[in-house]
Amino acid sequence: MNPELHTLPNGQHHVACIMDGNGRWAESRDLPRTAGHTAGEENLASIVRASVQRDIGWLTVFGFSTENWVRPRAEVRHILGLHERLFGRVEELNDNNVRIRWIGRPFDSAESRTPRFVQRAIKKAIADTANNTGLVLTVAFDYGSRFEMMDAVRSARRNGTDIDITSVTQRLHDPDLPPVDVMIRTSGEIRVSNFLLWQAAGSAIYFTETPWPDLSANELDTALSLVGTA
Ligand code: IPE
Ligand code: IPE
Ligand code: MG
């Protein structure tokens, strides 16, 4: 852990998850891929509860990437519905004092692909959990790190601002998102993704064969044990 990058108060950690392997989880059970996405959403709810019980201040999860739109229409439609449902779990979030946020291509940008009904669910969930003071859960939807960095640089240039670390950081989708302490990638993919490339400078990385729907609180602890020793 680089102390200059990692300055979260109270020793709390920022955990980021690339929730990969839903499709393979389903295929290994002879289920349709959509069933894997549904199981993945359920597991996210349990990882959120586990995070609340631990010293995790920020949990950021990759729900749908800017590259995922090319998947079959029925699968995309299913994933959209799951995100509407995820952002609709306001009562549960409030019970756990969780504040939900979102990062992705801004709805008013020419490149945005997020449909209106998902936009509405996102905006409502953010407003309805804004007063919570516990875990900050950020869902990346229609998110791509390269777009985010490019957009930040574009915005600084438009304003005639010098391009430096601070001016770019301030123009990321969520400038308040702290540096990542540990990045988890499930399902045996040992490679980086187009996810939080700026924010993850200096982060530990935990790769596991476990597909996302099976990731347990125990494995979350294993990932957390890497923080500070990376
Ligand atoms: C991750 O699981 C979820 C999304 C990308 C939306 P995948 O759907 O990528 O599952 P695999 O990698 O095909 O098993
Ligand atoms: C990463 O999974 C994106 C999400 C988890 C949303 P993918 O399955 O889309 O990633 P790649 O394309 O294999 O890197
Ligand atoms: Mg995948």
Short mmCIF file of N, CA and C in Angstrom, two decimals, residues 54-115:
data_model
loop_
_atom_site.label_atom_id
_atom_site.label_comp_id
_atom_site.label_asym_id
_atom_site.label_seq_id
_atom_site.Cartn_x
_atom_site.Cartn_y
_atom_site.Cartn_z
N ARG A 54 -17.41 -5.59 7.92
CA ARG A 54 -15.94 -5.51 7.99
C ARG A 54 -15.49 -4.06 7.93
N ASP A 55 -14.19 -3.87 7.87
CA ASP A 55 -13.64 -2.51 7.88
C ASP A 55 -13.55 -1.95 6.46
N ILE A 56 -14.64 -2.09 5.73
CA ILE A 56 -14.63 -1.64 4.33
C ILE A 56 -15.48 -0.37 4.25
N GLY A 57 -14.87 0.70 3.82
CA GLY A 57 -15.61 1.96 3.72
C GLY A 57 -16.26 2.13 2.35
N TRP A 58 -15.56 1.57 1.34
CA TRP A 58 -16.01 1.75 -0.04
C TRP A 58 -15.93 0.42 -0.77
N LEU A 59 -17.01 0.08 -1.43
CA LEU A 59 -17.05 -1.12 -2.27
C LEU A 59 -17.50 -0.68 -3.65
N THR A 60 -16.67 -0.95 -4.65
CA THR A 60 -17.00 -0.54 -6.02
C THR A 60 -17.03 -1.78 -6.90
N VAL A 61 -18.14 -1.98 -7.62
CA VAL A 61 -18.30 -3.21 -8.38
C VAL A 61 -18.57 -2.92 -9.85
N PHE A 62 -17.99 -3.80 -10.69
CA PHE A 62 -18.16 -3.65 -12.15
C PHE A 62 -19.39 -4.46 -12.56
N GLY A 63 -20.46 -3.75 -12.86
CA GLY A 63 -21.72 -4.41 -13.20
C GLY A 63 -21.91 -4.63 -14.69
N PHE A 64 -21.47 -3.65 -15.50
CA PHE A 64 -21.68 -3.73 -16.95
C PHE A 64 -20.74 -2.73 -17.61
N SER A 65 -20.00 -3.22 -18.60
CA SER A 65 -18.96 -2.37 -19.18
C SER A 65 -19.43 -1.74 -20.49
N THR A 66 -18.69 -0.73 -20.92
CA THR A 66 -18.98 -0.09 -22.20
C THR A 66 -18.84 -1.08 -23.35
N GLU A 67 -18.09 -2.17 -23.12
CA GLU A 67 -17.88 -3.19 -24.17
C GLU A 67 -18.95 -4.28 -24.13
N ASN A 68 -19.74 -4.35 -23.05
CA ASN A 68 -20.69 -5.45 -22.89
C ASN A 68 -21.97 -5.31 -23.72
N TRP A 69 -22.19 -4.15 -24.35
CA TRP A 69 -23.43 -3.94 -25.12
C TRP A 69 -23.53 -4.86 -26.33
N VAL A 70 -22.41 -5.41 -26.77
CA VAL A 70 -22.44 -6.28 -27.97
C VAL A 70 -22.95 -7.69 -27.66
N ARG A 71 -23.23 -7.98 -26.41
CA ARG A 71 -23.75 -9.31 -26.07
C ARG A 71 -25.16 -9.50 -26.64
N PRO A 72 -25.62 -10.76 -26.71
CA PRO A 72 -26.96 -11.01 -27.25
C PRO A 72 -28.01 -10.14 -26.55
N ARG A 73 -28.98 -9.67 -27.35
CA ARG A 73 -29.98 -8.73 -26.82
C ARG A 73 -30.69 -9.25 -25.59
N ALA A 74 -31.05 -10.53 -25.60
CA ALA A 74 -31.81 -11.08 -24.47
C ALA A 74 -30.97 -11.04 -23.19
N GLU A 75 -29.67 -11.30 -23.34
CA GLU A 75 -28.79 -11.27 -22.16
C GLU A 75 -28.66 -9.84 -21.64
N VAL A 76 -28.49 -8.90 -22.58
CA VAL A 76 -28.36 -7.49 -22.16
C VAL A 76 -29.64 -7.04 -21.47
N ARG A 77 -30.80 -7.43 -22.05
CA ARG A 77 -32.07 -7.03 -21.45
C ARG A 77 -32.18 -7.57 -20.02
N HIS A 78 -31.76 -8.82 -19.83
CA HIS A 78 -31.82 -9.43 -18.50
C HIS A 78 -30.92 -8.67 -17.52
N ILE A 79 -29.72 -8.32 -17.97
CA ILE A 79 -28.78 -7.60 -17.10
C ILE A 79 -29.32 -6.21 -16.75
N LEU A 80 -29.97 -5.57 -17.73
CA LEU A 80 -30.57 -4.25 -17.46
C LEU A 80 -31.63 -4.38 -16.37
N GLY A 81 -32.48 -5.40 -16.51
CA GLY A 81 -33.54 -5.62 -15.51
C GLY A 81 -32.95 -5.88 -14.13
N LEU A 82 -31.84 -6.61 -14.09
CA LEU A 82 -31.20 -6.90 -12.79
C LEU A 82 -30.65 -5.63 -12.15
N HIS A 83 -30.14 -4.72 -12.99
CA HIS A 83 -29.63 -3.46 -12.43
C HIS A 83 -30.78 -2.58 -11.94
N GLU A 84 -31.90 -2.61 -12.66
CA GLU A 84 -33.06 -1.86 -12.18
C GLU A 84 -33.44 -2.40 -10.79
N ARG A 85 -33.41 -3.73 -10.65
CA ARG A 85 -33.75 -4.35 -9.38
C ARG A 85 -32.72 -4.03 -8.30
N LEU A 86 -31.44 -4.12 -8.69
CA LEU A 86 -30.37 -3.82 -7.74
C LEU A 86 -30.52 -2.41 -7.17
N PHE A 87 -30.72 -1.44 -8.06
CA PHE A 87 -30.86 -0.05 -7.58
C PHE A 87 -32.20 0.15 -6.87
N GLY A 88 -33.11 -0.83 -7.02
CA GLY A 88 -34.40 -0.73 -6.35
C GLY A 88 -34.39 -1.29 -4.93
N ARG A 89 -33.25 -1.87 -4.51
CA ARG A 89 -33.21 -2.51 -3.18
C ARG A 89 -32.94 -1.49 -2.08
N VAL A 90 -33.67 -0.38 -2.15
CA VAL A 90 -33.38 0.75 -1.28
C VAL A 90 -33.62 0.42 0.19
N GLU A 91 -34.68 -0.35 0.46
CA GLU A 91 -34.99 -0.65 1.87
C GLU A 91 -33.83 -1.40 2.53
N GLU A 92 -33.33 -2.40 1.79
CA GLU A 92 -32.21 -3.20 2.31
C GLU A 92 -30.97 -2.33 2.49
N LEU A 93 -30.73 -1.43 1.52
CA LEU A 93 -29.56 -0.55 1.62
C LEU A 93 -29.71 0.35 2.84
N ASN A 94 -30.90 0.90 3.02
CA ASN A 94 -31.12 1.78 4.17
C ASN A 94 -30.96 1.01 5.48
N ASP A 95 -31.47 -0.22 5.52
CA ASP A 95 -31.34 -1.03 6.74
C ASP A 95 -29.87 -1.23 7.09
N ASN A 96 -29.02 -1.28 6.08
CA ASN A 96 -27.58 -1.50 6.30
C ASN A 96 -26.77 -0.20 6.29
N ASN A 97 -27.48 0.94 6.25
CA ASN A 97 -26.82 2.26 6.25
C ASN A 97 -25.86 2.44 5.07
N VAL A 98 -26.21 1.81 3.93
CA VAL A 98 -25.34 1.85 2.74
C VAL A 98 -25.78 2.99 1.81
N ARG A 99 -24.81 3.76 1.39
CA ARG A 99 -25.06 4.82 0.41
C ARG A 99 -24.69 4.27 -0.96
N ILE A 100 -25.61 4.34 -1.90
CA ILE A 100 -25.29 3.79 -3.22
C ILE A 100 -24.95 4.93 -4.18
N ARG A 101 -23.98 4.66 -5.04
CA ARG A 101 -23.58 5.62 -6.07
C ARG A 101 -23.38 4.86 -7.37
N TRP A 102 -23.13 5.62 -8.41
CA TRP A 102 -22.99 5.01 -9.74
C TRP A 102 -21.86 5.72 -10.48
N ILE A 103 -21.09 4.96 -11.26
CA ILE A 103 -20.15 5.57 -12.22
C ILE A 103 -20.40 4.95 -13.59
N GLY A 104 -20.24 5.75 -14.61
CA GLY A 104 -20.45 5.28 -15.98
C GLY A 104 -20.51 6.49 -16.90
N ARG A 105 -20.73 6.21 -18.19
CA ARG A 105 -20.78 7.33 -19.12
C ARG A 105 -21.97 8.23 -18.75
N PRO A 106 -21.71 9.52 -18.55
CA PRO A 106 -22.77 10.42 -18.09
C PRO A 106 -24.00 10.33 -19.00
N PHE A 107 -25.20 10.37 -18.38
CA PHE A 107 -26.43 10.18 -19.14
C PHE A 107 -26.58 11.21 -20.25
N ASP A 108 -26.02 12.41 -20.06
CA ASP A 108 -26.20 13.46 -21.07
C ASP A 108 -25.06 13.46 -22.10
N SER A 109 -24.15 12.47 -22.02
CA SER A 109 -23.07 12.45 -23.01
C SER A 109 -23.56 11.73 -24.27
N ALA A 110 -22.99 12.09 -25.40
CA ALA A 110 -23.42 11.52 -26.68
C ALA A 110 -23.22 10.00 -26.69
N GLU A 111 -22.22 9.52 -25.93
CA GLU A 111 -21.88 8.09 -25.97
C GLU A 111 -22.72 7.24 -25.01
N SER A 112 -23.49 7.87 -24.13
CA SER A 112 -24.22 7.10 -23.11
C SER A 112 -25.17 6.10 -23.76
N ARG A 113 -25.24 4.88 -23.17
CA ARG A 113 -26.14 3.85 -23.70
C ARG A 113 -27.16 3.42 -22.65
N THR A 114 -27.11 3.99 -21.46
CA THR A 114 -27.99 3.55 -20.38
C THR A 114 -29.44 3.94 -20.66
N PRO A 115 -30.35 2.95 -20.74
CA PRO A 115 -31.73 3.31 -21.03
C PRO A 115 -32.40 4.07 -19.89
#
